Coordinates of C-alpha atoms in Angstrom, one line a residue:
F273 CA -11.2 -13.5 -22.1
I274 CA -7.7 -12.4 -22.6
S275 CA -6.0 -11.8 -25.8
G276 CA -2.6 -10.0 -25.9
D277 CA 0.6 -9.4 -27.9
E278 CA 3.8 -8.6 -26.2
T279 CA 7.3 -7.5 -27.1
L280 CA 10.3 -7.8 -24.8
D281 CA 13.5 -6.1 -25.2
A282 CA 16.6 -7.6 -23.6
T283 CA 17.8 -5.5 -20.6
S284 CA 20.3 -5.7 -17.7
T285 CA 18.9 -6.3 -14.3
L286 CA 16.9 -3.5 -13.0
A287 CA 16.0 -3.3 -9.3
S288 CA 13.2 -0.8 -8.9
I289 CA 9.7 -0.1 -10.4
A290 CA 6.8 2.4 -10.1
V291 CA 3.3 1.6 -11.3
L292 CA 2.1 4.8 -12.6
P293 CA -1.9 5.8 -12.4
F294 CA -3.6 4.3 -15.3
V295 CA -5.7 6.8 -17.7
S296 CA -9.0 6.5 -19.3
T297 CA -11.1 8.9 -21.0
S298 CA -14.4 6.9 -20.1
E299 CA -16.5 7.3 -17.1
D300 CA -17.7 3.9 -17.4
A301 CA -18.1 2.2 -13.9
D302 CA -16.5 -1.1 -15.0
I303 CA -13.6 0.7 -16.9
E304 CA -13.0 2.8 -13.6
T305 CA -12.7 -0.4 -11.8
V306 CA -10.1 -1.7 -14.0
R307 CA -8.4 1.7 -13.9
I308 CA -8.2 1.8 -10.2
G309 CA -7.9 -1.7 -9.2
V310 CA -5.3 -3.5 -11.5
P311 CA -2.5 -0.8 -10.4
D312 CA -3.2 -1.5 -6.9
D313 CA -3.3 -5.3 -7.3
L314 CA 0.1 -5.1 -9.2
V315 CA 1.7 -2.9 -6.6
N316 CA 0.9 -5.5 -4.0
A317 CA 2.0 -8.3 -5.8
L318 CA 5.2 -6.6 -6.8
F319 CA 6.1 -5.8 -3.3
G320 CA 6.1 -9.5 -2.5
I321 CA 9.1 -9.9 -4.7
P322 CA 12.3 -10.1 -2.5
G323 CA 15.1 -7.8 -3.1
F324 CA 12.9 -5.7 -5.4
R325 CA 11.9 -2.1 -4.7
V326 CA 8.5 -0.9 -5.5
A327 CA 7.5 2.9 -5.3
P328 CA 4.7 3.1 -2.7
R329 CA 1.3 4.3 -3.7
T330 CA 1.8 7.5 -1.4
A331 CA 4.9 8.5 -3.5
V332 CA 3.3 8.1 -6.9
S333 CA 0.0 9.7 -5.8
S334 CA 2.1 12.7 -4.4
L335 CA 3.5 13.4 -8.1
A336 CA 2.5 16.6 -9.8
E337 CA 0.0 16.0 -12.5
G338 CA 1.1 16.0 -16.1
L339 CA 4.5 14.5 -15.7
G340 CA 5.8 12.1 -18.6
A341 CA 6.5 8.7 -17.5
R342 CA 10.3 8.9 -17.8
Q343 CA 10.2 12.1 -15.6
A344 CA 7.8 10.6 -12.9
G345 CA 10.2 7.8 -12.8
T346 CA 13.3 10.0 -12.4
E347 CA 11.5 11.9 -9.5
L348 CA 10.5 8.6 -7.8
G349 CA 14.1 7.2 -8.3
V350 CA 13.1 4.0 -9.8
D351 CA 14.6 2.1 -12.8
A352 CA 11.5 1.4 -14.9
V353 CA 7.9 2.5 -14.8
L354 CA 4.6 0.7 -15.8
T355 CA 1.9 2.9 -17.4
G356 CA -1.6 1.4 -18.6
N357 CA -4.5 2.9 -20.7
V358 CA -8.1 1.5 -20.4
I359 CA -10.5 2.0 -23.1
P360 CA -14.0 0.6 -24.2
A361 CA -13.6 -2.1 -26.9
G362 CA -17.0 -3.0 -28.1
D363 CA -18.7 -4.9 -25.6
R364 CA -15.5 -5.5 -23.7
I365 CA -12.7 -3.5 -22.0
G366 CA -9.5 -2.9 -23.5
L367 CA -6.2 -2.6 -21.4
S368 CA -2.8 -1.7 -22.9
V369 CA 0.3 -1.6 -20.5
E370 CA 3.8 -0.4 -21.2
L371 CA 7.0 -1.0 -19.1
I372 CA 9.7 1.7 -19.8
E373 CA 13.1 2.0 -18.6
V374 CA 13.6 5.3 -17.0
E375 CA 17.1 6.2 -17.9
A376 CA 17.2 5.4 -21.7
G377 CA 13.5 5.6 -22.4
T378 CA 13.6 2.1 -24.0
L379 CA 10.3 0.2 -24.2
L380 CA 11.1 -3.1 -22.4
W381 CA 7.7 -4.6 -22.7
T382 CA 4.1 -4.0 -23.9
S383 CA 0.9 -5.9 -24.0
S384 CA -2.9 -5.3 -24.6
F385 CA -5.7 -7.3 -23.3
R386 CA -9.5 -7.7 -23.9
L387 CA -11.7 -8.3 -21.0
E388 CA -15.2 -9.6 -20.6
L389 CA -15.6 -8.2 -17.1
E390 CA -17.8 -10.8 -15.6
S391 CA -15.8 -11.6 -12.4
A392 CA -13.0 -10.4 -10.2
A393 CA -11.1 -13.6 -11.4
Q394 CA -10.7 -12.5 -14.7
L395 CA -8.9 -9.4 -13.6
Y396 CA -6.6 -11.7 -11.5
G397 CA -5.8 -13.7 -14.5
V398 CA -4.8 -10.6 -16.5
E399 CA -2.6 -9.2 -13.4
D400 CA -0.9 -12.4 -13.1
S401 CA 0.1 -12.3 -16.8
I402 CA 1.4 -8.7 -16.2
V403 CA 3.5 -9.4 -13.1
A404 CA 5.1 -12.4 -14.6
S405 CA 5.9 -10.5 -17.6
I406 CA 7.3 -7.6 -15.7
A407 CA 9.6 -9.9 -14.0
R408 CA 10.8 -11.5 -17.1
A409 CA 11.6 -8.0 -18.7
L410 CA 13.4 -6.8 -15.5
E411 CA 15.1 -10.2 -15.0
V412 CA 13.7 -10.6 -11.5
H413 CA 13.0 -14.1 -10.4
V414 CA 9.5 -15.1 -9.4
D415 CA 8.3 -18.7 -8.5
A416 CA 4.8 -19.1 -10.4
T417 CA 4.8 -22.6 -9.3
E418 CA 4.0 -21.6 -5.6
G419 CA 0.6 -20.3 -6.7
P420 CA -0.9 -17.2 -8.3
L421 CA 1.2 -14.1 -8.2
V422 CA -1.6 -11.7 -7.3
R423 CA -3.7 -12.3 -4.0
R424 CA -7.0 -13.4 -4.6
S425 CA -9.1 -11.2 -2.5
T426 CA -12.5 -11.8 -3.8
D427 CA -14.5 -13.1 -6.8
N428 CA -17.4 -10.8 -6.4
L429 CA -16.6 -8.2 -9.0
E430 CA -19.3 -5.8 -7.2
A431 CA -17.3 -6.4 -3.9
Y432 CA -14.0 -5.6 -5.6
A433 CA -15.3 -2.5 -7.0
L434 CA -16.9 -1.2 -3.8
F435 CA -13.3 -2.1 -2.0
Q436 CA -11.5 -0.1 -4.6
Q437 CA -14.1 2.9 -3.9
G438 CA -13.5 2.5 -0.1
R439 CA -9.7 2.7 -0.5
R440 CA -9.7 5.9 -2.4
A441 CA -12.6 7.8 -0.4
G442 CA -10.5 8.1 2.7
T443 CA -7.1 9.2 1.2
D444 CA -7.7 12.8 2.3
L445 CA -8.2 11.7 5.9
S446 CA -11.1 14.0 6.1
V447 CA -14.0 12.5 8.6
E448 CA -16.5 12.7 5.7
G449 CA -14.1 10.8 3.6
L450 CA -13.2 8.2 6.1
E451 CA -17.1 7.7 6.8
Q452 CA -17.7 7.4 3.2
S453 CA -14.8 5.0 2.9
L454 CA -16.3 2.8 5.8
D455 CA -19.6 2.7 4.0
Y456 CA -18.1 1.4 0.8
L457 CA -16.0 -1.2 2.6
E458 CA -18.8 -2.3 4.9
Q459 CA -20.9 -3.0 1.6
A460 CA -18.1 -5.0 0.1
V461 CA -18.1 -7.4 3.1
E462 CA -21.9 -7.6 2.9
L463 CA -21.6 -8.9 -0.6
D464 CA -18.7 -11.2 0.3
P465 CA -18.3 -12.2 4.0
E466 CA -15.0 -13.8 3.2
F467 CA -13.4 -10.7 1.9
A468 CA -10.2 -10.6 4.3
L469 CA -8.4 -7.5 2.9
A470 CA -11.9 -5.4 3.1
Y471 CA -12.0 -6.4 6.7
A472 CA -8.3 -5.3 7.2
H473 CA -9.3 -1.9 5.7
I474 CA -12.3 -1.7 7.9
A475 CA -10.0 -2.0 10.7
G476 CA -7.6 0.6 9.7
T477 CA -10.4 3.1 8.8
W478 CA -11.9 2.7 12.4
E479 CA -8.6 3.4 13.8
L480 CA -8.5 6.6 11.8
L481 CA -11.7 7.8 12.5
T482 CA -10.8 7.2 16.3
Q483 CA -7.8 9.3 15.8
V484 CA -8.8 12.2 13.7
A485 CA -12.7 12.4 14.5
T486 CA -14.4 12.9 17.9
L487 CA -15.2 9.2 18.0
R488 CA -14.6 7.8 21.4
P489 CA -11.6 5.4 21.8
Q490 CA -14.0 3.2 23.5
E491 CA -16.3 2.9 20.5
G492 CA -13.8 3.0 17.9
W493 CA -10.9 0.8 18.9
P494 CA -13.0 -2.3 19.7
K495 CA -14.3 -1.9 16.3
A496 CA -11.0 -1.8 14.5
R497 CA -9.9 -4.8 16.7
D498 CA -12.8 -7.0 15.7
A499 CA -12.3 -6.3 12.0
A500 CA -8.6 -7.0 12.2
R501 CA -9.5 -10.3 13.8
R502 CA -12.2 -11.2 11.5
A503 CA -9.6 -10.7 8.6
L504 CA -7.0 -12.8 10.1
E505 CA -9.6 -15.5 10.7
I506 CA -10.2 -15.7 6.9
D507 CA -6.4 -14.9 5.9
E508 CA -3.7 -15.1 8.6
S509 CA -1.1 -13.7 6.1
L510 CA -2.5 -10.2 5.7
S511 CA 0.1 -7.8 7.0
T512 CA -2.2 -4.8 7.3
A513 CA -4.5 -6.6 9.8
H514 CA -1.6 -7.4 11.9
A515 CA -0.5 -3.9 11.8
A516 CA -4.0 -2.9 12.8
L517 CA -4.0 -5.2 15.9
A518 CA -0.7 -3.9 16.9
H519 CA -2.0 -0.5 16.9
Y520 CA -5.0 -1.4 19.2
H521 CA -2.6 -3.1 21.5
V522 CA -0.4 0.0 21.7
Y523 CA -2.9 2.8 21.9
F524 CA -6.0 1.3 23.4
N525 CA -5.2 -2.1 25.1
Y526 CA -1.7 -1.3 26.6
D527 CA -0.8 -5.1 26.2
W528 CA 3.0 -4.5 25.0
P529 CA 3.8 -8.2 24.3
S530 CA 0.7 -8.6 22.0
A531 CA 1.6 -5.3 20.2
E532 CA 5.4 -6.6 19.7
R533 CA 4.2 -9.9 18.5
E534 CA 1.7 -8.5 15.8
G535 CA 4.1 -5.6 14.8
R536 CA 6.7 -8.2 14.2
R537 CA 4.5 -10.6 12.4
A538 CA 3.2 -7.7 10.0
V539 CA 7.0 -6.9 9.1
E540 CA 7.6 -10.8 8.4
L541 CA 4.8 -10.8 6.1
D542 CA 5.7 -7.6 4.2
P543 CA 9.1 -6.5 4.7
N544 CA 8.9 -4.0 2.0
D545 CA 5.9 -2.1 3.6
P546 CA 7.2 1.3 5.0
E547 CA 4.0 1.7 7.1
A548 CA 4.7 -1.7 8.8
R549 CA 8.2 -0.7 9.6
V550 CA 7.2 2.5 11.2
T551 CA 4.6 0.6 13.4
Y552 CA 7.1 -2.0 14.6
G553 CA 9.7 0.8 14.9
Q554 CA 7.3 2.8 17.2
I555 CA 6.6 -0.4 19.4
L556 CA 10.2 -1.3 19.9
D557 CA 10.9 2.6 20.7
Y558 CA 8.3 2.5 23.3
G559 CA 9.6 -0.7 24.7
G560 CA 13.0 1.0 25.2
R561 CA 14.7 -0.8 22.2
G562 CA 16.2 2.3 20.6
Q563 CA 18.8 0.8 18.2
E564 CA 16.4 -1.8 17.0
S565 CA 13.8 0.7 16.3
L566 CA 15.9 2.9 14.4
E567 CA 16.6 0.2 11.9
H568 CA 13.0 0.0 11.2
F569 CA 12.6 3.8 10.9
R570 CA 15.5 3.9 8.3
R571 CA 14.2 1.3 6.3
A572 CA 10.9 3.0 6.1
V573 CA 12.6 5.9 4.6
E574 CA 14.8 3.8 2.1
L575 CA 11.4 2.1 1.1
D576 CA 9.6 5.5 0.5
S577 CA 12.2 8.5 0.4
T578 CA 9.3 10.9 -0.9
S579 CA 7.4 10.6 2.4
S580 CA 7.9 13.4 4.9
F581 CA 6.2 11.6 7.5
Y582 CA 8.7 8.5 7.5
S583 CA 11.5 11.1 7.4
A584 CA 10.2 13.2 10.4
N585 CA 9.6 9.9 12.3
L586 CA 13.3 8.8 11.7
A587 CA 14.5 12.3 12.7
S588 CA 12.7 12.4 15.9
R589 CA 14.1 9.2 16.9
L590 CA 17.7 10.1 16.0
A591 CA 17.2 13.1 18.3
T592 CA 15.8 11.1 21.2
Y593 CA 19.1 8.9 20.9
G594 CA 21.5 11.7 20.8
R595 CA 22.3 11.7 17.0
A596 CA 21.7 15.6 16.8
E597 CA 23.5 16.1 13.3
E598 CA 21.9 13.2 11.8
A599 CA 18.4 14.3 13.1
E600 CA 18.9 17.9 11.8
A601 CA 19.6 16.7 8.4
E602 CA 16.8 14.4 8.5
F603 CA 14.4 17.2 9.8
E604 CA 15.5 19.4 7.0
R605 CA 14.9 16.8 4.2
A606 CA 11.4 16.2 5.8
L607 CA 10.6 20.0 5.6
A608 CA 12.0 20.1 2.2
L609 CA 9.4 17.3 1.2
D610 CA 6.5 18.7 2.8
P611 CA 6.7 21.9 4.9
E612 CA 3.0 21.9 5.4
N613 CA 2.7 18.6 7.0
W614 CA 1.8 19.2 10.8
V615 CA 3.3 15.8 11.7
V616 CA 6.6 17.1 10.6
W617 CA 6.4 20.0 12.9
W618 CA 5.0 17.9 15.6
C619 CA 7.9 15.5 15.3
L620 CA 10.3 18.4 15.5
A621 CA 8.9 19.7 18.7
D622 CA 8.9 16.3 20.1
G623 CA 12.6 15.7 19.0

């Protein structure tokens, strides 16, 4: 189901990458599944490489439209970018990818694939090949002997597609978008009751609906808890599910030891996730461990320097712990990143 040719150019070790949105001129549903799903899976897999920085999805999605690959990489502060193009190829789907060094514009690696899209397992095979080739091109070590490089979330292609639609539907944090997201995700777990990652995102969506909508905490938080627990019953290694349970214990159950345990586990499982860092930092902060919390807030900003949310949270904590000059500089940076973000102004008032 895969055919491809690849070329590799020698390069010195590069330490960071951004996976840019894949493009397509087709509106075919299967092509859209590949266009949306493959970049997301690749980011998750690349996040797992120790000592290697991957631009978060939020940073990539905030880029202005129409930027060239090198300009996007420059704005994101990465050494290399991966681009992709998805096209119809007869009765198959064509996928071509290119890895480009940002500074010199050198094409480090390119490959093409032809997919007979019958199951999600076929996508995972392509994604494993891409991650391994990126690692070779950037001279980054990955141990393929320990198992697949890309997490196998589901073999059900329809559930996979619904999951991707669900992830995208709620990105604007509107009530309508979050409710649509929940509908897609619940359809996904109906098709595959062992789809742990979908349960983890259901937990996060119930949490957001409780926070941004009129949903009563007594209704929303237990549903978030149950979905997170179900995710971890299937796959204990899901950082997002541990983070969701940490939020439940902090904001509803008021069980600080459990919150700290879950937050710490989320960071252990995915130390390159800035959201996990902020979650654990907040828990430590609430527990009076200010200096420890600052380390995690700083790391979140290092991992995603384009996020006004992470910058504002760091600034607020710096102010709380008497570092006025540092706090002022960080607040100015947060405002420069997004002066319309209400979280920045809330943190400024709180700090």
